[in-house]
Amino acid sequence: MGINERIKSAAAFERAQKVIPGGVNSPVRALRSVGTTPLFVKEAKGAYLTDIDNNRIIDFCMSWGVFILGHNNDRVSQAAVDAVGHGSSYGIPCEAETTLAEKVREAIPSMERLRFVNSGTEATMSAIRVARGYTGRDILVKFEGNYHGHADHLLVAAGSGVANISNASSAGVPDGFVKYTVVLPYNDVEALRAYFAENGDRVAALILEPVACNMGVVVPTEEFLKATREVTEKHGAVLIFDEVITGFRLARGGAQQRYGITPDMTTVGKIVGGGFPAAAFGGRADIMRVLAPEGPVYQAGTLSGNPVAMAAGIETLTQLSAPGFYETLEARSDRFIASLEKIIAGKGIQLNRCGSMFTLFFRSASPLGSSKNDAPVRNFQDTKRSDQERFARYFRSMLSRGIYVSPSQFEGNFISATHTDEILDYVLESIAQSIE
Ligand SMILES: *Cc1c(COP(=O)(O)O)cnc(C)c1O
């Protein structure tokens, strides 16, 4: 393919930087860590983006996993347009909120009661407040490299864009705000058991990405996931699965369905709003009852349950419940991953994958063939051993071939229903050329 010089995007970026910090409304979009500047998009359809310089680009970021049906799905867009025709916000209940809530619960039965918010950040923040209100305890346990949005007390050893900041935390968060946040290494059953044995009775909640995706894709061991359920149950702490990425992605019922483990509370986002700002938190009815107006835990939102987002979400979840949807996506991903494994063999690259999400971790060329270089990537420390410069060259090479992979070593790539075998074959060819 090859792409045009990004002249208009460069000008648009100049203009944006004069009014928006860094020119972007979310830091990773600036593409700094991969040594380039953003493309500005004018439209998206299926697996393709078109930028303002008229480059048609295959997208593997898919708005960070939102578009499992592909960009601008005809029926989802039509549902949103129809909804707008009836007014775009009421601040008074509408039936679409209940309809989408029923559909979410049908897919994820552990969300016996749920409430909609506008972003994943709000969903995790609210879930944790509920867990604290329910247990009357303060401590929150999270895992290194897991990202749960940008609430103050969660910006500790966080993944995603925070991973590009030197100590993986944020300035502007007072120490006092994080004094109840405890961080443990991911996939480390012993550390988890040891912490709970000592402090479990003071823990309000354990929150995790059941399959981590914000330090690159890192798959949990079955033993680890089981242990999260066991220790929380034993000590009366609330187990929160942050399925903002994995919900409706790894199965209709998310990671909890795929792995057969039932948390007390769940957060979903990204896919659930069909490309509009919506997310949800929910869980056991007895826990969710602490929320106002039934209980003493306050949580609210002017645009929460927005009718346009609800309509897009309803149509998205309807399409996802078509028989065979996930089987087809999984089979297509299997075929792609099998070829990808052959391409990267012996090249100092680790491939992590779960369902339709994957990350390639680039390792430094090691003249001694150090065994550490091809050890599996199981936690944040492993992902941090990646060669960022090599990843940046790979990103730029893929972009020059008309493919936008997720622009950081600490992010996942997403295959959608619109990534045909033909598109995936072109991507494989481009990966083979790019890593040479
Ligand atoms: C994206 C994400 C969030 C934050 O969601 P926003 O909508 O960006 O606020 C939280 N948790 C996980 C696991 C995510 O992937």
Short mmCIF file of C-alpha atoms and ligand atoms in Angstrom, two decimals:
data_model
loop_
_atom_site.label_atom_id
_atom_site.label_comp_id
_atom_site.label_asym_id
_atom_site.label_seq_id
_atom_site.Cartn_x
_atom_site.Cartn_y
_atom_site.Cartn_z
CA MET A 1 0.00 0.00 0.00
CA GLY A 2 2.39 2.73 1.16
CA ILE A 3 0.95 5.96 2.47
CA ASN A 4 0.99 9.64 1.53
CA GLU A 5 2.98 12.07 3.56
CA ARG A 6 0.87 13.24 6.48
CA ILE A 7 0.92 16.95 5.62
CA LYS A 8 -2.59 17.87 6.73
CA SER A 9 -2.30 15.79 9.90
CA ALA A 10 0.93 17.60 10.78
CA ALA A 11 -0.82 20.97 10.39
CA ALA A 12 -3.83 19.76 12.38
CA PHE A 13 -1.50 18.62 15.17
CA GLU A 14 0.22 22.03 15.25
CA ARG A 15 -3.15 23.71 15.57
CA ALA A 16 -4.36 21.28 18.26
CA GLN A 17 -1.27 21.75 20.40
CA LYS A 18 -2.05 25.45 20.72
CA VAL A 19 -5.30 24.76 22.55
CA ILE A 20 -5.19 21.14 23.84
CA PRO A 21 -2.27 20.01 26.06
CA GLY A 22 -0.02 17.86 23.88
CA GLY A 23 -2.62 18.23 21.12
CA VAL A 24 -4.59 15.23 22.38
CA ASN A 25 -7.40 14.38 24.77
CA SER A 26 -5.75 11.14 25.93
CA PRO A 27 -1.94 10.90 26.15
CA VAL A 28 -1.10 7.73 24.21
CA ARG A 29 -2.76 9.25 21.11
CA ALA A 30 0.13 11.68 20.79
CA LEU A 31 2.36 8.76 19.61
CA ARG A 32 5.36 10.18 21.46
CA SER A 33 6.65 6.87 22.75
CA VAL A 34 6.78 5.56 19.19
CA GLY A 35 8.62 8.62 17.93
CA THR A 36 6.08 10.11 15.58
CA THR A 37 3.02 12.39 15.51
CA PRO A 38 -0.67 11.52 15.28
CA LEU A 39 -2.73 11.06 12.19
CA PHE A 40 -6.02 12.93 12.29
CA VAL A 41 -8.94 10.79 11.27
CA LYS A 42 -11.82 12.00 9.13
CA GLU A 43 -13.77 8.76 8.97
CA ALA A 44 -13.72 5.09 9.84
CA LYS A 45 -15.56 2.09 8.44
CA GLY A 46 -15.13 -1.61 9.16
CA ALA A 47 -11.43 -2.36 9.71
CA TYR A 48 -10.31 0.89 8.05
CA LEU A 49 -9.56 4.46 9.08
CA THR A 50 -9.20 7.31 6.61
CA ASP A 51 -7.02 10.21 7.71
CA ILE A 52 -7.29 13.80 6.51
CA ASP A 53 -4.45 13.18 4.04
CA ASN A 54 -6.66 10.51 2.46
CA ASN A 55 -4.66 7.53 3.64
CA ARG A 56 -6.76 4.42 4.06
CA ILE A 57 -5.34 2.55 7.02
CA ILE A 58 -6.07 -0.85 8.54
CA ASP A 59 -6.82 -0.34 12.23
CA PHE A 60 -5.70 -2.80 14.90
CA CYS A 61 -6.39 -0.47 17.83
CA MET A 62 -10.14 -0.16 17.07
CA SER A 63 -10.65 2.66 19.54
CA TRP A 64 -8.91 0.49 22.17
CA GLY A 65 -11.12 -2.51 21.61
CA VAL A 66 -14.48 -0.75 21.38
CA PHE A 67 -15.31 -1.82 17.84
CA ILE A 68 -15.60 -5.59 17.92
CA LEU A 69 -18.15 -5.25 15.08
CA GLY A 70 -15.85 -2.93 13.12
CA HIS A 71 -16.04 0.86 12.88
CA ASN A 72 -19.33 2.49 12.01
CA ASN A 73 -21.42 -0.66 11.85
CA ASP A 74 -24.48 0.21 9.73
CA ARG A 75 -27.11 -0.96 12.20
CA VAL A 76 -25.38 0.49 15.26
CA SER A 77 -25.01 3.87 13.59
CA GLN A 78 -28.63 3.79 12.44
CA ALA A 79 -29.80 2.95 15.97
CA ALA A 80 -27.91 5.98 17.29
CA VAL A 81 -29.29 8.26 14.57
CA ASP A 82 -32.82 7.07 15.30
CA ALA A 83 -32.31 7.71 19.02
CA VAL A 84 -31.04 11.25 18.42
CA GLY A 85 -34.27 11.93 16.57
CA HIS A 86 -36.09 11.48 19.88
CA GLY A 87 -33.81 13.75 21.88
CA SER A 88 -30.29 13.11 23.13
CA SER A 89 -30.64 13.35 26.93
CA TYR A 90 -33.51 13.63 29.38
CA GLY A 91 -32.16 13.51 32.93
CA ILE A 92 -35.27 11.41 33.56
CA PRO A 93 -35.43 7.60 33.11
CA CYS A 94 -36.08 6.01 29.72
CA GLU A 95 -36.78 2.35 28.91
CA ALA A 96 -33.62 1.92 26.83
CA GLU A 97 -31.60 1.98 30.07
CA THR A 98 -33.50 -1.04 31.40
CA THR A 99 -33.33 -2.85 28.07
CA LEU A 100 -29.54 -2.53 27.89
CA ALA A 101 -29.19 -3.45 31.59
CA GLU A 102 -31.22 -6.62 30.92
CA LYS A 103 -29.02 -7.47 27.97
CA VAL A 104 -25.84 -6.95 29.98
CA ARG A 105 -27.16 -9.16 32.78
CA GLU A 106 -28.22 -11.83 30.32
CA ALA A 107 -24.63 -11.96 29.03
CA ILE A 108 -22.96 -11.56 32.44
CA PRO A 109 -25.34 -13.08 35.02
CA SER A 110 -23.12 -12.13 37.98
CA MET A 111 -24.13 -8.50 37.31
CA GLU A 112 -27.45 -9.06 39.09
CA ARG A 113 -27.92 -5.30 39.45
CA LEU A 114 -26.02 -2.73 37.45
CA ARG A 115 -25.81 0.96 36.84
CA PHE A 116 -24.60 2.87 33.78
CA VAL A 117 -21.96 5.59 33.83
CA ASN A 118 -20.05 7.39 31.07
CA SER A 119 -16.56 5.88 31.18
CA GLY A 120 -14.58 2.94 32.46
CA THR A 121 -12.90 5.29 34.91
CA GLU A 122 -16.23 6.12 36.51
CA ALA A 123 -17.25 2.46 36.54
CA THR A 124 -14.22 1.23 38.51
CA MET A 125 -14.25 4.26 40.81
CA SER A 126 -17.92 3.66 41.63
CA ALA A 127 -17.52 -0.11 42.04
CA ILE A 128 -14.76 0.44 44.57
CA ARG A 129 -16.83 2.97 46.51
CA VAL A 130 -19.67 0.46 46.66
CA ALA A 131 -17.30 -2.29 47.84
CA ARG A 132 -15.99 -0.03 50.58
CA GLY A 133 -19.48 1.03 51.58
CA TYR A 134 -20.60 -2.58 51.68
CA THR A 135 -17.69 -3.97 53.68
CA GLY A 136 -17.00 -0.93 55.85
CA ARG A 137 -13.31 -1.47 55.09
CA ASP A 138 -10.75 0.79 53.39
CA ILE A 139 -7.98 -1.21 51.72
CA LEU A 140 -8.03 -1.75 47.98
CA VAL A 141 -5.69 -4.34 46.48
CA LYS A 142 -4.71 -4.02 42.81
CA PHE A 143 -2.06 -5.57 40.60
CA GLU A 144 0.98 -3.99 39.05
CA GLY A 145 0.49 -3.07 35.40
CA ASN A 146 -3.30 -3.31 35.58
CA TYR A 147 -5.09 -0.15 34.52
CA HIS A 148 -8.45 0.80 35.96
CA GLY A 149 -8.88 4.31 34.61
CA HIS A 150 -7.50 7.54 36.00
CA ALA A 151 -9.10 8.00 39.43
CA ASP A 152 -6.52 9.22 41.97
CA HIS A 153 -6.34 6.13 44.15
CA LEU A 154 -5.92 3.86 41.12
CA LEU A 155 -2.93 5.63 39.57
CA VAL A 156 -0.45 3.44 41.37
CA ALA A 157 1.78 1.13 39.32
CA ALA A 158 -0.79 1.46 36.55
CA GLY A 159 -0.56 0.22 32.99
CA SER A 160 -1.69 1.78 29.69
CA GLY A 161 -0.50 5.39 29.15
CA VAL A 162 0.74 5.58 32.75
CA ALA A 163 3.30 2.89 31.93
CA ASN A 164 5.13 5.44 29.78
CA ILE A 165 5.64 7.70 32.81
CA SER A 166 8.86 6.82 34.62
CA ASN A 167 7.47 5.35 37.84
CA ALA A 168 4.13 4.24 36.38
CA SER A 169 2.21 6.61 38.58
CA SER A 170 0.99 10.16 38.25
CA ALA A 171 2.05 13.49 39.69
CA GLY A 172 -0.80 15.41 41.27
CA VAL A 173 -1.96 12.53 43.46
CA PRO A 174 -1.34 13.24 47.17
CA ASP A 175 0.25 10.38 49.12
CA GLY A 176 -2.73 10.35 51.44
CA PHE A 177 -5.03 9.49 48.54
CA VAL A 178 -3.20 6.27 47.81
CA LYS A 179 -2.42 5.15 51.32
CA TYR A 180 -5.18 2.51 51.17
CA THR A 181 -4.09 1.20 47.76
CA VAL A 182 -1.92 -1.92 47.92
CA VAL A 183 -0.15 -3.19 44.82
CA LEU A 184 0.79 -6.83 44.25
CA PRO A 185 2.54 -8.49 41.29
CA TYR A 186 0.22 -10.03 38.67
CA ASN A 187 0.13 -13.81 38.31
CA ASP A 188 1.90 -14.30 41.64
CA VAL A 189 -0.24 -16.67 43.69
CA GLU A 190 2.17 -16.76 46.62
CA ALA A 191 2.34 -12.99 47.04
CA LEU A 192 -1.45 -12.84 46.89
CA ARG A 193 -1.95 -15.56 49.48
CA ALA A 194 0.70 -14.12 51.76
CA TYR A 195 -0.84 -10.64 51.68
CA PHE A 196 -4.35 -11.91 52.39
CA ALA A 197 -3.20 -14.27 55.12
CA GLU A 198 -1.81 -11.27 56.96
CA ASN A 199 -4.25 -8.46 56.04
CA GLY A 200 -7.24 -10.06 54.33
CA ASP A 201 -9.74 -9.04 56.99
CA ARG A 202 -9.01 -5.35 56.36
CA VAL A 203 -9.41 -5.55 52.56
CA ALA A 204 -12.53 -3.98 51.07
CA ALA A 205 -11.87 -5.11 47.51
CA LEU A 206 -9.47 -6.87 45.19
CA ILE A 207 -9.70 -5.41 41.70
CA LEU A 208 -8.04 -6.89 38.64
CA GLU A 209 -8.11 -7.20 34.90
CA PRO A 210 -8.93 -10.93 34.69
CA VAL A 211 -6.93 -10.97 31.47
CA ALA A 212 -4.57 -8.02 31.57
CA CYS A 213 -4.56 -5.85 28.50
CA ASN A 214 -3.08 -2.53 29.62
CA MET A 215 0.50 -3.75 30.01
CA GLY A 216 0.14 -5.45 26.67
CA VAL A 217 -1.89 -8.64 26.77
CA VAL A 218 -0.85 -10.75 29.76
CA VAL A 219 -2.82 -13.95 30.30
CA PRO A 220 -3.51 -15.12 33.86
CA THR A 221 -2.70 -18.62 34.97
CA GLU A 222 -5.82 -20.56 35.96
CA GLU A 223 -4.31 -21.02 39.39
CA PHE A 224 -3.91 -17.27 39.82
CA LEU A 225 -7.51 -16.47 38.86
CA LYS A 226 -8.79 -19.19 41.15
CA ALA A 227 -6.70 -17.82 43.99
CA THR A 228 -8.23 -14.33 43.60
CA ARG A 229 -11.65 -15.89 44.15
CA GLU A 230 -10.52 -18.06 47.02
CA VAL A 231 -8.76 -15.44 49.14
CA THR A 232 -11.49 -12.83 48.73
CA GLU A 233 -14.19 -15.31 49.64
CA LYS A 234 -12.28 -16.48 52.66
CA HIS A 235 -11.70 -12.97 54.00
CA GLY A 236 -15.00 -11.36 53.05
CA ALA A 237 -13.44 -8.95 50.55
CA VAL A 238 -15.26 -7.98 47.35
CA LEU A 239 -13.74 -9.44 44.17
CA ILE A 240 -14.06 -6.96 41.31
CA PHE A 241 -13.31 -8.06 37.76
CA ASP A 242 -12.51 -5.01 35.66
CA GLU A 243 -13.84 -6.26 32.33
CA VAL A 244 -13.87 -2.85 30.65
CA ILE A 245 -11.83 -4.39 27.82
CA THR A 246 -12.56 -8.10 28.20
CA GLY A 247 -16.35 -7.86 28.66
CA PHE A 248 -18.12 -8.90 25.42
CA ARG A 249 -14.63 -9.41 23.94
CA LEU A 250 -13.25 -12.73 25.21
CA ALA A 251 -16.74 -14.26 25.20
CA ARG A 252 -20.20 -12.76 25.38
CA GLY A 253 -19.90 -13.16 29.13
CA GLY A 254 -16.32 -11.85 29.21
CA ALA A 255 -13.31 -13.38 30.95
CA GLN A 256 -15.50 -14.67 33.79
CA GLN A 257 -17.35 -16.88 31.32
CA ARG A 258 -14.16 -17.94 29.52
CA TYR A 259 -12.45 -18.95 32.76
CA GLY A 260 -15.51 -20.03 34.72
CA ILE A 261 -14.89 -17.78 37.72
CA THR A 262 -17.62 -15.61 39.20
CA PRO A 263 -16.61 -12.29 40.79
CA ASP A 264 -18.79 -10.32 43.21
CA MET A 265 -18.70 -7.20 41.06
CA THR A 266 -17.84 -6.42 37.43
CA THR A 267 -17.14 -3.32 35.40
CA VAL A 268 -17.70 -3.16 31.65
CA GLY A 269 -17.07 -0.34 29.21
CA LYS A 270 -15.68 0.07 25.70
CA ILE A 271 -17.87 -2.41 23.74
CA VAL A 272 -21.02 -1.86 25.85
CA GLY A 273 -21.60 1.68 24.53
CA GLY A 274 -21.27 0.69 20.87
CA GLY A 275 -18.80 3.56 20.33
CA PHE A 276 -20.57 6.09 22.56
CA PRO A 277 -19.57 7.09 26.10
CA ALA A 278 -21.12 4.39 28.26
CA ALA A 279 -19.82 1.92 30.82
CA ALA A 280 -21.41 0.03 33.70
CA PHE A 281 -20.65 -1.39 37.11
CA GLY A 282 -22.67 -4.04 38.82
CA GLY A 283 -22.69 -7.24 40.81
CA ARG A 284 -24.45 -9.10 43.56
CA ALA A 285 -27.83 -7.59 44.41
CA ASP A 286 -27.05 -7.48 48.14
CA ILE A 287 -23.89 -5.48 47.45
CA MET A 288 -25.43 -3.09 44.92
CA ARG A 289 -28.20 -2.30 47.39
CA VAL A 290 -25.86 0.03 49.27
CA LEU A 291 -26.20 2.56 46.43
CA ALA A 292 -28.35 5.65 46.88
CA PRO A 293 -31.32 6.00 46.80
CA GLU A 294 -31.61 2.54 48.43
CA GLY A 295 -28.50 2.85 50.57
CA PRO A 296 -25.86 5.30 51.83
CA VAL A 297 -23.28 5.17 48.99
CA TYR A 298 -23.61 8.17 46.69
CA GLN A 299 -23.02 7.95 42.93
CA ALA A 300 -24.66 9.92 40.13
CA GLY A 301 -24.29 11.27 36.58
CA THR A 302 -25.97 13.93 34.43
CA LEU A 303 -25.56 11.95 31.22
CA SER A 304 -25.53 8.44 32.74
CA GLY A 305 -27.77 6.03 30.82
CA ASN A 306 -27.74 8.43 27.89
CA PRO A 307 -30.40 7.31 25.39
CA VAL A 308 -28.13 7.56 22.32
CA ALA A 309 -25.40 5.47 23.95
CA MET A 310 -28.03 3.01 25.22
CA ALA A 311 -29.43 2.57 21.69
CA ALA A 312 -25.96 1.92 20.26
CA GLY A 313 -25.21 -0.50 23.08
CA ILE A 314 -28.47 -2.40 22.63
CA GLU A 315 -27.85 -2.85 18.90
CA THR A 316 -24.24 -3.91 19.51
CA LEU A 317 -25.16 -6.51 22.13
CA THR A 318 -27.95 -7.78 19.89
CA GLN A 319 -25.48 -8.43 17.08
CA LEU A 320 -23.03 -10.07 19.49
CA SER A 321 -25.66 -12.57 20.55
CA ALA A 322 -26.01 -13.90 16.99
CA PRO A 323 -25.24 -17.65 17.02
CA GLY A 324 -21.61 -18.37 16.22
CA PHE A 325 -20.35 -14.79 16.50
CA TYR A 326 -17.58 -15.56 19.00
CA GLU A 327 -16.75 -18.93 17.45
CA THR A 328 -16.14 -17.24 14.08
CA LEU A 329 -14.05 -14.46 15.61
CA GLU A 330 -12.02 -16.99 17.59
CA ALA A 331 -11.42 -19.21 14.55
CA ARG A 332 -10.27 -16.28 12.46
CA SER A 333 -8.00 -15.13 15.27
CA ASP A 334 -6.61 -18.69 15.66
CA ARG A 335 -5.65 -18.82 12.01
CA PHE A 336 -3.99 -15.39 12.15
CA ILE A 337 -2.11 -16.18 15.36
CA ALA A 338 -0.87 -19.54 14.02
CA SER A 339 0.71 -17.79 11.03
CA LEU A 340 2.04 -15.00 13.23
CA GLU A 341 3.77 -17.53 15.49
CA LYS A 342 5.66 -18.89 12.49
CA ILE A 343 6.67 -15.41 11.33
CA ILE A 344 8.14 -14.34 14.67
CA ALA A 345 9.85 -17.64 15.55
CA GLY A 346 13.50 -17.03 16.43
CA LYS A 347 13.21 -13.23 16.06
CA GLY A 348 13.38 -12.25 19.73
CA ILE A 349 9.68 -11.46 19.96
CA GLN A 350 7.16 -12.82 22.44
CA LEU A 351 3.54 -13.19 21.41
CA ASN A 352 0.83 -13.04 24.07
CA ARG A 353 -2.72 -13.70 23.03
CA CYS A 354 -6.17 -14.34 24.42
CA GLY A 355 -9.08 -14.73 21.98
CA SER A 356 -9.10 -11.78 19.58
CA MET A 357 -6.56 -9.69 21.55
CA PHE A 358 -2.79 -9.94 21.22
CA THR A 359 0.49 -8.14 21.83
CA LEU A 360 3.94 -8.64 20.33
CA PHE A 361 6.65 -7.94 22.93
CA PHE A 362 9.94 -6.96 21.34
CA ARG A 363 13.07 -8.11 23.13
CA SER A 364 16.55 -6.68 22.82
CA ALA A 365 18.76 -8.67 20.51
CA SER A 366 20.85 -10.72 22.87
CA PRO A 367 24.20 -11.92 21.48
CA LEU A 368 24.46 -14.50 24.24
CA GLY A 369 20.98 -15.85 23.61
CA SER A 370 20.06 -15.10 27.20
CA SER A 371 17.19 -17.30 28.27
CA LYS A 372 15.48 -14.30 29.89
CA ASN A 373 14.79 -12.94 26.44
CA ASP A 374 12.37 -15.65 25.49
CA ALA A 375 10.92 -16.33 28.92
CA PRO A 376 7.12 -15.97 28.90
CA VAL A 377 5.68 -12.53 29.66
CA ARG A 378 3.66 -13.04 32.84
CA ASN A 379 3.72 -9.72 34.70
CA PHE A 380 4.56 -6.02 34.53
CA GLN A 381 8.27 -6.53 35.20
CA ASP A 382 8.45 -8.93 32.23
CA THR A 383 6.68 -6.46 29.94
CA LYS A 384 9.03 -3.68 31.04
CA ARG A 385 12.02 -5.65 29.77
CA SER A 386 10.75 -4.97 26.23
CA ASP A 387 12.86 -3.01 23.80
CA GLN A 388 10.83 0.18 23.36
CA GLU A 389 13.03 1.48 20.57
CA ARG A 390 12.57 -1.69 18.58
CA PHE A 391 8.83 -1.53 19.14
CA ALA A 392 8.80 2.09 17.96
CA ARG A 393 10.56 1.12 14.71
CA TYR A 394 8.05 -1.68 14.20
CA PHE A 395 5.12 0.71 14.78
CA ARG A 396 6.45 3.23 12.25
CA SER A 397 7.20 0.53 9.70
CA MET A 398 3.67 -0.87 10.01
CA LEU A 399 2.20 2.61 9.64
CA SER A 400 4.24 3.19 6.49
CA ARG A 401 2.58 0.03 5.15
CA GLY A 402 -0.87 1.42 5.99
CA ILE A 403 -1.48 -0.41 9.27
CA TYR A 404 -2.16 1.27 12.63
CA VAL A 405 -1.19 -1.14 15.41
CA SER A 406 -1.82 -0.06 19.00
CA PRO A 407 0.84 2.59 19.53
CA SER A 408 2.56 1.28 22.65
CA GLN A 409 4.24 -1.84 23.90
CA PHE A 410 1.83 -1.62 26.85
CA GLU A 411 -1.37 -2.01 24.84
CA GLY A 412 -3.24 -4.77 23.05
CA ASN A 413 -4.30 -5.17 19.44
CA PHE A 414 -7.86 -6.07 18.59
CA ILE A 415 -9.25 -8.21 15.79
CA SER A 416 -12.82 -7.32 14.82
CA ALA A 417 -15.53 -9.08 12.84
CA THR A 418 -14.54 -6.89 9.86
CA HIS A 419 -10.88 -8.01 9.79
CA THR A 420 -11.27 -10.48 6.93
CA ASP A 421 -8.75 -13.22 6.19
CA GLU A 422 -7.63 -11.13 3.22
CA ILE A 423 -6.89 -8.12 5.42
CA LEU A 424 -5.18 -10.32 8.00
CA ASP A 425 -2.98 -11.88 5.30
CA TYR A 426 -1.80 -8.44 4.24
CA VAL A 427 -1.08 -7.62 7.90
CA LEU A 428 0.95 -10.84 8.32
CA GLU A 429 3.00 -10.02 5.25
CA SER A 430 3.61 -6.52 6.60
CA ILE A 431 4.65 -7.81 10.02
CA ALA A 432 7.11 -10.18 8.36
CA GLN A 433 8.64 -7.29 6.40
CA SER A 434 8.61 -4.89 9.35
CA ILE A 435 10.49 -7.13 11.73
CA GLU A 436 13.25 -7.82 9.22
C1 LIG B 1 -10.05 1.44 29.17
C2 LIG B 1 -10.05 0.86 30.53
C3 LIG B 1 -10.49 1.56 31.65
C4 LIG B 1 -10.84 3.02 31.60
O1 LIG B 1 -11.92 3.27 30.78
P1 LIG B 1 -12.15 4.76 30.22
O2 LIG B 1 -13.43 4.67 29.49
O3 LIG B 1 -10.96 5.06 29.37
O4 LIG B 1 -12.22 5.66 31.41
C5 LIG B 1 -10.58 0.90 32.85
N1 LIG B 1 -10.22 -0.39 32.97
C6 LIG B 1 -9.79 -1.11 31.91
C7 LIG B 1 -9.43 -2.54 32.08
C8 LIG B 1 -9.66 -0.49 30.66
O5 LIG B 1 -9.19 -1.19 29.64
#
